[in-house]
PDB file of C-alpha atoms in Angstrom:
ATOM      1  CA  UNK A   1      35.263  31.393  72.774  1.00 59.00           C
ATOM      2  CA  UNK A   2      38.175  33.482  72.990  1.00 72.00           C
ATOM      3  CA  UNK A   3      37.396  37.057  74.714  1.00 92.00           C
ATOM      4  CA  UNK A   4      39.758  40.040  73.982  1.00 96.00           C
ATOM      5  CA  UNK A   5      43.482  39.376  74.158  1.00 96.00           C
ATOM      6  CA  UNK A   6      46.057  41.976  75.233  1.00 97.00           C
ATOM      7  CA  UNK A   7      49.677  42.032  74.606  1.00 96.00           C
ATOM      8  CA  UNK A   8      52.292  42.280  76.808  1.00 97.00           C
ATOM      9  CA  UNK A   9      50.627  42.315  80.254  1.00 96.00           C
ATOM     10  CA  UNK A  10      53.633  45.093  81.423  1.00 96.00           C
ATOM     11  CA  UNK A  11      55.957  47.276  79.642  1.00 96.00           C
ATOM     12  CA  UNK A  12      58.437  49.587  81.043  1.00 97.00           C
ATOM     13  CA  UNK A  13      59.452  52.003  78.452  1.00 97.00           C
ATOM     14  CA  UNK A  14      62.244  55.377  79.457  1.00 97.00           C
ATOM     15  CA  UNK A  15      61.196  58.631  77.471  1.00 97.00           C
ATOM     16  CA  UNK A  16      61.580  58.904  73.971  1.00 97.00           C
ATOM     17  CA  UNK A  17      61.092  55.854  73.179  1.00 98.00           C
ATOM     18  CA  UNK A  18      58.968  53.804  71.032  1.00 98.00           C
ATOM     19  CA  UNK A  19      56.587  51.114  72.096  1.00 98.00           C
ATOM     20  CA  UNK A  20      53.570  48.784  70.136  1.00 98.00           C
ATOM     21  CA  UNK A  21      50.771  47.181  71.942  1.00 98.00           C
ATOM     22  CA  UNK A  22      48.874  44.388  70.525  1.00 98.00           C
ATOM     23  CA  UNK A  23      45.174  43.476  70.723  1.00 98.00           C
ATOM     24  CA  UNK A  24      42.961  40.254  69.336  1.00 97.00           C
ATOM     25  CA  UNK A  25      39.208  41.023  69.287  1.00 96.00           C
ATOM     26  CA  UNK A  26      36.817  38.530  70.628  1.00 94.00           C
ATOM     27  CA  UNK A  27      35.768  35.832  68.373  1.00 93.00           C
ATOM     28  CA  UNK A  28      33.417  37.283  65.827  1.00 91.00           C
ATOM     29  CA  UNK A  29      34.312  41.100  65.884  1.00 93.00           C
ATOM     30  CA  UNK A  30      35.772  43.394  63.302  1.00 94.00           C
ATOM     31  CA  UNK A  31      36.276  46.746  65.093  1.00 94.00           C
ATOM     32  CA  UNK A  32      38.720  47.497  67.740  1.00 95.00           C
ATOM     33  CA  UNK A  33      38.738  50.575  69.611  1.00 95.00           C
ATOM     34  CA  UNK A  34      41.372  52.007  71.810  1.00 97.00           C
ATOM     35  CA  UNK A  35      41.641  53.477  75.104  1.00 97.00           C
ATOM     36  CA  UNK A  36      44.326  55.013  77.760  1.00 98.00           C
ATOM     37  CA  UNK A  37      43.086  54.834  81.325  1.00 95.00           C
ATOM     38  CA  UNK A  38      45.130  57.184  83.811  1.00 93.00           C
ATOM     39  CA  UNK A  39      45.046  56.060  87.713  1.00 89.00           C
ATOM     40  CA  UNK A  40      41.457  56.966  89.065  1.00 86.00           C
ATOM     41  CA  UNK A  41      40.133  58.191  86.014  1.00 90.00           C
ATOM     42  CA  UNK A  42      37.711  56.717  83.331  1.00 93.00           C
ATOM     43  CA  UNK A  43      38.950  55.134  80.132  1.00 95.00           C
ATOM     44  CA  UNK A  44      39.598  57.955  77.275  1.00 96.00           C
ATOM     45  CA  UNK A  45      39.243  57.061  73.633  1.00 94.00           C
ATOM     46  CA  UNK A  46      42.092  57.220  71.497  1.00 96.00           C
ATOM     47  CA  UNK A  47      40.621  55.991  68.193  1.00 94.00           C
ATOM     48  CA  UNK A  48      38.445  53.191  66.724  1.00 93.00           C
ATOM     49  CA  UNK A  49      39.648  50.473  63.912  1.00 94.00           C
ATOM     50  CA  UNK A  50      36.943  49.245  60.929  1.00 92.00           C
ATOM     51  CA  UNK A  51      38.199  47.747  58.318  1.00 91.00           C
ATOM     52  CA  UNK A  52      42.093  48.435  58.237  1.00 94.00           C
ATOM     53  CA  UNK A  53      41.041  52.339  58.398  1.00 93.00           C
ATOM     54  CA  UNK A  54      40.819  54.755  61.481  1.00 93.00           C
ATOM     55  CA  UNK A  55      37.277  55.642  61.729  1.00 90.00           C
ATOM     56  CA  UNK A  56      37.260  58.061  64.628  1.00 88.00           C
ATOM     57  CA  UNK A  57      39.713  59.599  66.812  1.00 91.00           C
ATOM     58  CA  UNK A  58      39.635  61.384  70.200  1.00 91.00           C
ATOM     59  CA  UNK A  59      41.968  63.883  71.700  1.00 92.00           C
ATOM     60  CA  UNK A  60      45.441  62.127  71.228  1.00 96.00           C
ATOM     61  CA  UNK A  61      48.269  63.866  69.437  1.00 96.00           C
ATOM     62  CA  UNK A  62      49.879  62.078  66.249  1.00 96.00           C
ATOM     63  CA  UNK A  63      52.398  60.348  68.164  1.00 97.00           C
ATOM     64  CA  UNK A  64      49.357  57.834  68.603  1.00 98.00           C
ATOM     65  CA  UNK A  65      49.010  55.739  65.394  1.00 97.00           C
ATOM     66  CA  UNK A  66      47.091  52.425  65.328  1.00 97.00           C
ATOM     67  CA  UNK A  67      46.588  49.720  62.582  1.00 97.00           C
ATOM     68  CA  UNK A  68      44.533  47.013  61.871  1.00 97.00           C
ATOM     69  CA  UNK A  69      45.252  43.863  59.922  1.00 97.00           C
ATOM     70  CA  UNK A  70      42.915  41.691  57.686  1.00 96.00           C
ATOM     71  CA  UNK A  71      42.101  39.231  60.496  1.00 95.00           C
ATOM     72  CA  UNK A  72      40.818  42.478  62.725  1.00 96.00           C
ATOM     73  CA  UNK A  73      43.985  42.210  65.271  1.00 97.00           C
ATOM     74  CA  UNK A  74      45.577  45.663  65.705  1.00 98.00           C
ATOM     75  CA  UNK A  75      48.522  47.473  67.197  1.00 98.00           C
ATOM     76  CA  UNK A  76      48.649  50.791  69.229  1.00 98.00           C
ATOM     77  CA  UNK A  77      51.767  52.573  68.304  1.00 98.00           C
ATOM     78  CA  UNK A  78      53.064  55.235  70.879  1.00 98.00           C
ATOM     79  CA  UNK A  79      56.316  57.407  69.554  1.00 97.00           C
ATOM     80  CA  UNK A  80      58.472  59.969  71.570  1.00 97.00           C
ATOM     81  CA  UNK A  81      57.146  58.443  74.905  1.00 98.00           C
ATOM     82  CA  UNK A  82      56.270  61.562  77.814  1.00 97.00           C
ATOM     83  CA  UNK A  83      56.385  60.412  81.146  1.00 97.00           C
ATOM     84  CA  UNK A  84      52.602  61.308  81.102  1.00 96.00           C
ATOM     85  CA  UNK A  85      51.842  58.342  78.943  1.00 97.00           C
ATOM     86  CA  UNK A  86      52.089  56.398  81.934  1.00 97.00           C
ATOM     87  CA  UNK A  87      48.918  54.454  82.057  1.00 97.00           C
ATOM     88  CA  UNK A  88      47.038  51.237  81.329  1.00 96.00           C
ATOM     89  CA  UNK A  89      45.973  50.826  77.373  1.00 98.00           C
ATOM     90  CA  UNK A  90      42.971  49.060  76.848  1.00 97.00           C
ATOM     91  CA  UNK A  91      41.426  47.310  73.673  1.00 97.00           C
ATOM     92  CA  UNK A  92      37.497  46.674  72.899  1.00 95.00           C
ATOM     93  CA  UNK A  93      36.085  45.059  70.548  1.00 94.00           C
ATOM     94  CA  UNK A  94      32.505  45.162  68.668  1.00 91.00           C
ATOM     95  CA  UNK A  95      30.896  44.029  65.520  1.00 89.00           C
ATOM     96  CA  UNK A  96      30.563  46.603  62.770  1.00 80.00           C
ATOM     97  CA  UNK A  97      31.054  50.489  62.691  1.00 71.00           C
ATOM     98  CA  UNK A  98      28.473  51.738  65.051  1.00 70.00           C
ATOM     99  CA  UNK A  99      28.010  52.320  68.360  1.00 66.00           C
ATOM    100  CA  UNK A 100      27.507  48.784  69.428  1.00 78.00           C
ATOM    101  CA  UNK A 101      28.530  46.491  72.681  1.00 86.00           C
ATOM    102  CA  UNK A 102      32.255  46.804  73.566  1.00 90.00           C
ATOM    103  CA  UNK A 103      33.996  44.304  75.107  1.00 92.00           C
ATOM    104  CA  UNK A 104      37.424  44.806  76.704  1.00 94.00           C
ATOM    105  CA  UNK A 105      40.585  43.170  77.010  1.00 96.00           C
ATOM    106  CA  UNK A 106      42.693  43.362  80.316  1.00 95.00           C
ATOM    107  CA  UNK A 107      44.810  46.011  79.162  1.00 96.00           C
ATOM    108  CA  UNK A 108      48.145  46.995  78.832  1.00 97.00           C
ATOM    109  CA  UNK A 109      50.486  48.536  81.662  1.00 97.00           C
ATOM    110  CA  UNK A 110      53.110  50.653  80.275  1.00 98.00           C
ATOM    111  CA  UNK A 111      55.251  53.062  82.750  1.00 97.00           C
ATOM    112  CA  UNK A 112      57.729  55.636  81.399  1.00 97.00           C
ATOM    113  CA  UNK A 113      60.428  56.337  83.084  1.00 96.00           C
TER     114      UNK A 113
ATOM    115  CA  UNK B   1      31.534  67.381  72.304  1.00 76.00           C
ATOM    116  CA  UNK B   2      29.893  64.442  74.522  1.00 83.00           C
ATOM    117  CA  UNK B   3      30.768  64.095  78.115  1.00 91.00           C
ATOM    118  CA  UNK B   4      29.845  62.272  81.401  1.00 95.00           C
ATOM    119  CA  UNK B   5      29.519  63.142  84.961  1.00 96.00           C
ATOM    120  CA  UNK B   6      29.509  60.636  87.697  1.00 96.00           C
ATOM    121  CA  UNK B   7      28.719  62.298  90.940  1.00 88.00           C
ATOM    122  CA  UNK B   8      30.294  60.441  93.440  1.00 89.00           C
ATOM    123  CA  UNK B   9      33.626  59.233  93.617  1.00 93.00           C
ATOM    124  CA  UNK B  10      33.991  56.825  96.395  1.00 96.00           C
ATOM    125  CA  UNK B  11      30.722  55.522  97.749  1.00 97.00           C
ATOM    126  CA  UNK B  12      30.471  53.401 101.305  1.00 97.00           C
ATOM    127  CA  UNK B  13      27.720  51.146 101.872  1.00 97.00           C
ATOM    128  CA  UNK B  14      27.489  48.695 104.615  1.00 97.00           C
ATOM    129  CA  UNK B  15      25.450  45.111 102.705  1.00 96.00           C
ATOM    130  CA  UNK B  16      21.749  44.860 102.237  1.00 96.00           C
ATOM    131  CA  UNK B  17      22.148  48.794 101.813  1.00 97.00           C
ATOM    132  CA  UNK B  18      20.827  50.227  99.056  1.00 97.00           C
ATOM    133  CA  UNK B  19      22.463  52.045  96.035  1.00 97.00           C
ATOM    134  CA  UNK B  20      21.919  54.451  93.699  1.00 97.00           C
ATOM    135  CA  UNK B  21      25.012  55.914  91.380  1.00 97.00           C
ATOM    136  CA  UNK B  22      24.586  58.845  89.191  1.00 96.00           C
ATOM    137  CA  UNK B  23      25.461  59.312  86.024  1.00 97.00           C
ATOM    138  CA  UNK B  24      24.593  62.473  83.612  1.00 96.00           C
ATOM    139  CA  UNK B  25      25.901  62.762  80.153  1.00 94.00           C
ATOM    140  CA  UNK B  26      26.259  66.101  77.740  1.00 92.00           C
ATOM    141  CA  UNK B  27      25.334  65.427  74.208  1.00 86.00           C
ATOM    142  CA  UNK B  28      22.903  66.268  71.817  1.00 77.00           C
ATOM    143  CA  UNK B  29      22.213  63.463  69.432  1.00 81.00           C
ATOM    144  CA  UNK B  30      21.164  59.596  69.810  1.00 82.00           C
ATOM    145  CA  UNK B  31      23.268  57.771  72.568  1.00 86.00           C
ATOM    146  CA  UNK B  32      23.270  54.235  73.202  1.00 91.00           C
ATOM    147  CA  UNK B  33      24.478  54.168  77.680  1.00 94.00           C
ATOM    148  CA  UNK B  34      26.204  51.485  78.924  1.00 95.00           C
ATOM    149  CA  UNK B  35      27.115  50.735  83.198  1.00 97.00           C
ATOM    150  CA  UNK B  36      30.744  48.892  83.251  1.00 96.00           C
ATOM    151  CA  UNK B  37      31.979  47.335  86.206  1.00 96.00           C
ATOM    152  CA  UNK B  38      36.079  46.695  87.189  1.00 94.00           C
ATOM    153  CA  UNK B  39      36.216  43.847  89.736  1.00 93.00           C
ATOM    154  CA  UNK B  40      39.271  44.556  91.849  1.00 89.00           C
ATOM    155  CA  UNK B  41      42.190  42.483  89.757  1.00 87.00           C
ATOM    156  CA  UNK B  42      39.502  41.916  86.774  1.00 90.00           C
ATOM    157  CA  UNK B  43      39.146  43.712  83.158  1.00 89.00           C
ATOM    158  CA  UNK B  44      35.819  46.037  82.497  1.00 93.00           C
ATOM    159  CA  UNK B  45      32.943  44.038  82.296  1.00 93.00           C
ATOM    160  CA  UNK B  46      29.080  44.863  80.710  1.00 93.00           C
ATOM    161  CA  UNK B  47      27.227  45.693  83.639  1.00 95.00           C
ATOM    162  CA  UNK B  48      24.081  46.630  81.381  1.00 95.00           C
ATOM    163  CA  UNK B  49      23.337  48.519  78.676  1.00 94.00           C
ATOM    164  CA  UNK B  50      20.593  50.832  76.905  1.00 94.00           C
ATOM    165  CA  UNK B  51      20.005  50.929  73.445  1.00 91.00           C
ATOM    166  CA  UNK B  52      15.932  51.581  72.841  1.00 89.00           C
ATOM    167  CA  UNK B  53      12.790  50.625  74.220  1.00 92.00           C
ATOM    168  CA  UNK B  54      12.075  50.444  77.837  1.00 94.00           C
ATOM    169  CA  UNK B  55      14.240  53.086  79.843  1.00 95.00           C
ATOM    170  CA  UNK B  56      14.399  50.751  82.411  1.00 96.00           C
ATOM    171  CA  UNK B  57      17.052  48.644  81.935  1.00 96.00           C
ATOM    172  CA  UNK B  58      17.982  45.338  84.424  1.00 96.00           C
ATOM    173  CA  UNK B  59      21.450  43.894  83.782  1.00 94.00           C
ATOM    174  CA  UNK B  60      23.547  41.188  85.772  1.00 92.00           C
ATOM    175  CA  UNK B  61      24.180  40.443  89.543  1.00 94.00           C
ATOM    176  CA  UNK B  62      20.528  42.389  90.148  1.00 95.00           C
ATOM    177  CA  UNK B  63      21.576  45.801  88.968  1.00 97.00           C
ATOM    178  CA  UNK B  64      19.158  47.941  86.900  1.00 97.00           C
ATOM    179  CA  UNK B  65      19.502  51.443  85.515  1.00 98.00           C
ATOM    180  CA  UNK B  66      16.860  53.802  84.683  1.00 96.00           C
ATOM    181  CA  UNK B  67      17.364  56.665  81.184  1.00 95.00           C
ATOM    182  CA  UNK B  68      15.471  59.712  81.856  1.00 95.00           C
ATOM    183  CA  UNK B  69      16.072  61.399  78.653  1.00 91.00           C
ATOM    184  CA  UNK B  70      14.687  64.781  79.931  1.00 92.00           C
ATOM    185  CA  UNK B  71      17.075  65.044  82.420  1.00 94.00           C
ATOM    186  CA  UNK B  72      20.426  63.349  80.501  1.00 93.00           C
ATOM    187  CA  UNK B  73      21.238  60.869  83.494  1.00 95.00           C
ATOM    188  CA  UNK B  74      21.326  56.831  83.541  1.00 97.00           C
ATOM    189  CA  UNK B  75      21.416  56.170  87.053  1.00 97.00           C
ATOM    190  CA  UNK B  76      22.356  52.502  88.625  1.00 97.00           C
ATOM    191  CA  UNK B  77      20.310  51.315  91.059  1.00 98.00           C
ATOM    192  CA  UNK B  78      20.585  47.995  93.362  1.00 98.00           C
ATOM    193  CA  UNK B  79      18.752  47.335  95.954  1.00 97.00           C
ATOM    194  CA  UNK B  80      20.467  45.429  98.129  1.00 97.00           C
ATOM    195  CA  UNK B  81      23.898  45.530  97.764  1.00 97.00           C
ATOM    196  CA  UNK B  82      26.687  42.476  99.073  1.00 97.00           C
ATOM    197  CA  UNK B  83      30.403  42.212 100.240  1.00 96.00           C
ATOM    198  CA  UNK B  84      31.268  41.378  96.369  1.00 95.00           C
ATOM    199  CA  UNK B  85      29.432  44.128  94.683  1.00 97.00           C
ATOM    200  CA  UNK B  86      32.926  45.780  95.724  1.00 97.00           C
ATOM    201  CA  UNK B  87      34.109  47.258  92.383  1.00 97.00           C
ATOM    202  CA  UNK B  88      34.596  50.797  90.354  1.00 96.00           C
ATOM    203  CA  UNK B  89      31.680  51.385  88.195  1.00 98.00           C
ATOM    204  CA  UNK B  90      31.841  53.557  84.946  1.00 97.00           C
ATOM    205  CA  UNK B  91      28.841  54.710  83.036  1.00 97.00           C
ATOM    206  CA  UNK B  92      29.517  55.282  79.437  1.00 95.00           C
ATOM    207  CA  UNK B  93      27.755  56.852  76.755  1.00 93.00           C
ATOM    208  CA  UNK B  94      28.435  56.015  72.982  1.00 89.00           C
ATOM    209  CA  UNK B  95      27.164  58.262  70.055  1.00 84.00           C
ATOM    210  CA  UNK B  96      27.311  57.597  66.260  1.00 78.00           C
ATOM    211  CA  UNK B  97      29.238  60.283  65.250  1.00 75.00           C
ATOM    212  CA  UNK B  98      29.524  60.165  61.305  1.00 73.00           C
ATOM    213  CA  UNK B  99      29.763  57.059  60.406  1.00 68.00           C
ATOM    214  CA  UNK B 100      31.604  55.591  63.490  1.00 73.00           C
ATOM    215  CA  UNK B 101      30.644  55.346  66.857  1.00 77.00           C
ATOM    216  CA  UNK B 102      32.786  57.214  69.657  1.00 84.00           C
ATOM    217  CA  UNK B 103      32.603  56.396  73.443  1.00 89.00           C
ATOM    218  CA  UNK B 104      33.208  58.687  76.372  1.00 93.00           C
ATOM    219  CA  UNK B 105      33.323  57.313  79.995  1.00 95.00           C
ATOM    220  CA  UNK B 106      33.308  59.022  83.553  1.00 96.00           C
ATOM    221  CA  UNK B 107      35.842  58.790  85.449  1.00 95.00           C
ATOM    222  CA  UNK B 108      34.590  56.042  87.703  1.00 96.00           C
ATOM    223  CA  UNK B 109      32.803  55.259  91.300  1.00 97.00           C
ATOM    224  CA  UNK B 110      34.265  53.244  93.605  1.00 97.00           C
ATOM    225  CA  UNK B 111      31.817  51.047  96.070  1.00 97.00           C
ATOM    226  CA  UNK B 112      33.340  49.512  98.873  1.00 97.00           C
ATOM    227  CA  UNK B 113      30.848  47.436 100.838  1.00 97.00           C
ATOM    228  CA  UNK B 114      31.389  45.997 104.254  1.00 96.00           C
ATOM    229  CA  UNK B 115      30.530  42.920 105.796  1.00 89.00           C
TER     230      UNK B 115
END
């Protein structure tokens, strides 16, 4: 049983620039939920997939759009890249809408330079 | 808005010490609380979670958490910690907000315990 996949591992990006992060949900899930995780701080929600639509959101300017596609994988799209975007991107996965059980994937590194 | 306070930031604990790691959250509707753990090199795990029912919660690796709803915390408790317990812990709280749910995490507490 598959967990939560992640991809790529690394990413070096330089500023302005445009970059797409890919997640597969564990075996069984249909809603992904994104997160950016700075160095020594907590994760911070960026928004939550159900069902191809963007359910809820957090505190992450439009240059943050997301999809999802019919078999539940989804992308995390980051335009005009800040230096402060520096972090690690994670993906979690649950079943259904709610505030269930997340599960995470091993993120996503990207630096900006 | 929800949000979560874990006191300590780096805790120290020498093994077969005991621990206790708070965790107080701001919000005003249902929450479902969660304790995640980061092995060092590893992706966030479930530690243990708390849904309904018993505030008293035991998860994995002999950690247990206690909800006292009165006072908005979800401490972790262990009591007797070892050399692996050696990890950053983050207590989460997730709220149905609409009709989707929303997470907010602290920003972490790192144990280090020594041999």
């Amino acid at each position: 049983d598959a967990g939560v996949t992640q991809s790529p591992t690394h990413l070096i990006k330089t500023r302005g620039q445009q970059v797409t992060l890919r997640c597969s949900p564990k075996s069984g899930h249909d809603t992904v939920s994104w997160y950016q995780q700075a160095l020594g701080q907590g994760p911070q929600f960026i928004f939550q997939y159900y069902e191809e639509e963007e359910r809820q959101r957090g505190n992450f300017p439009d240059r943050f759009s997301g999809h999802q596609f019919p078999n539940y994988s989804s992308e995390l799209n980051v335009n005009a890249l800040l230096l402060g975007d520096s972090a690690l991107y994670l993906c979690a996965s649950s079943s259904g809408v709610g505030a269930d059980t997340q599960y995470f994937g091993p993120g996503t590194r990207l630096t900006v330079l | 808005a929800q949000s979560v306070s874990q006191h300590n930031h780096h805790v120290i604990l020498s093994e077969a010490a005991s621990l206790e790691l708070g965790c107080n959250y701001s919000y005003g509707g249902t929450v479902n609380l969660f304790w995640y753990v980061q092995y060092p090199g590893q992706h966030l795990q479930l530690l243990l979670k708390y849904f309904s029912g018993d505030p008293l919660v035991k998860g994995i690796k002999g950690f247990e958490a206690e909800f006292i709803k009165s006072k908005f915390s979800f401490n972790l408790r262990k009591p007797s910690v070892q050399w692996s317990d050696t990890a950053e812990y983050f207590c989460a709280v997730n709220a149905l907000i609409g009709n989707a749910g929303k997470s907010t995490f602290g920003d972490g507490t790192t144990l280090t315990v020594k041999p």
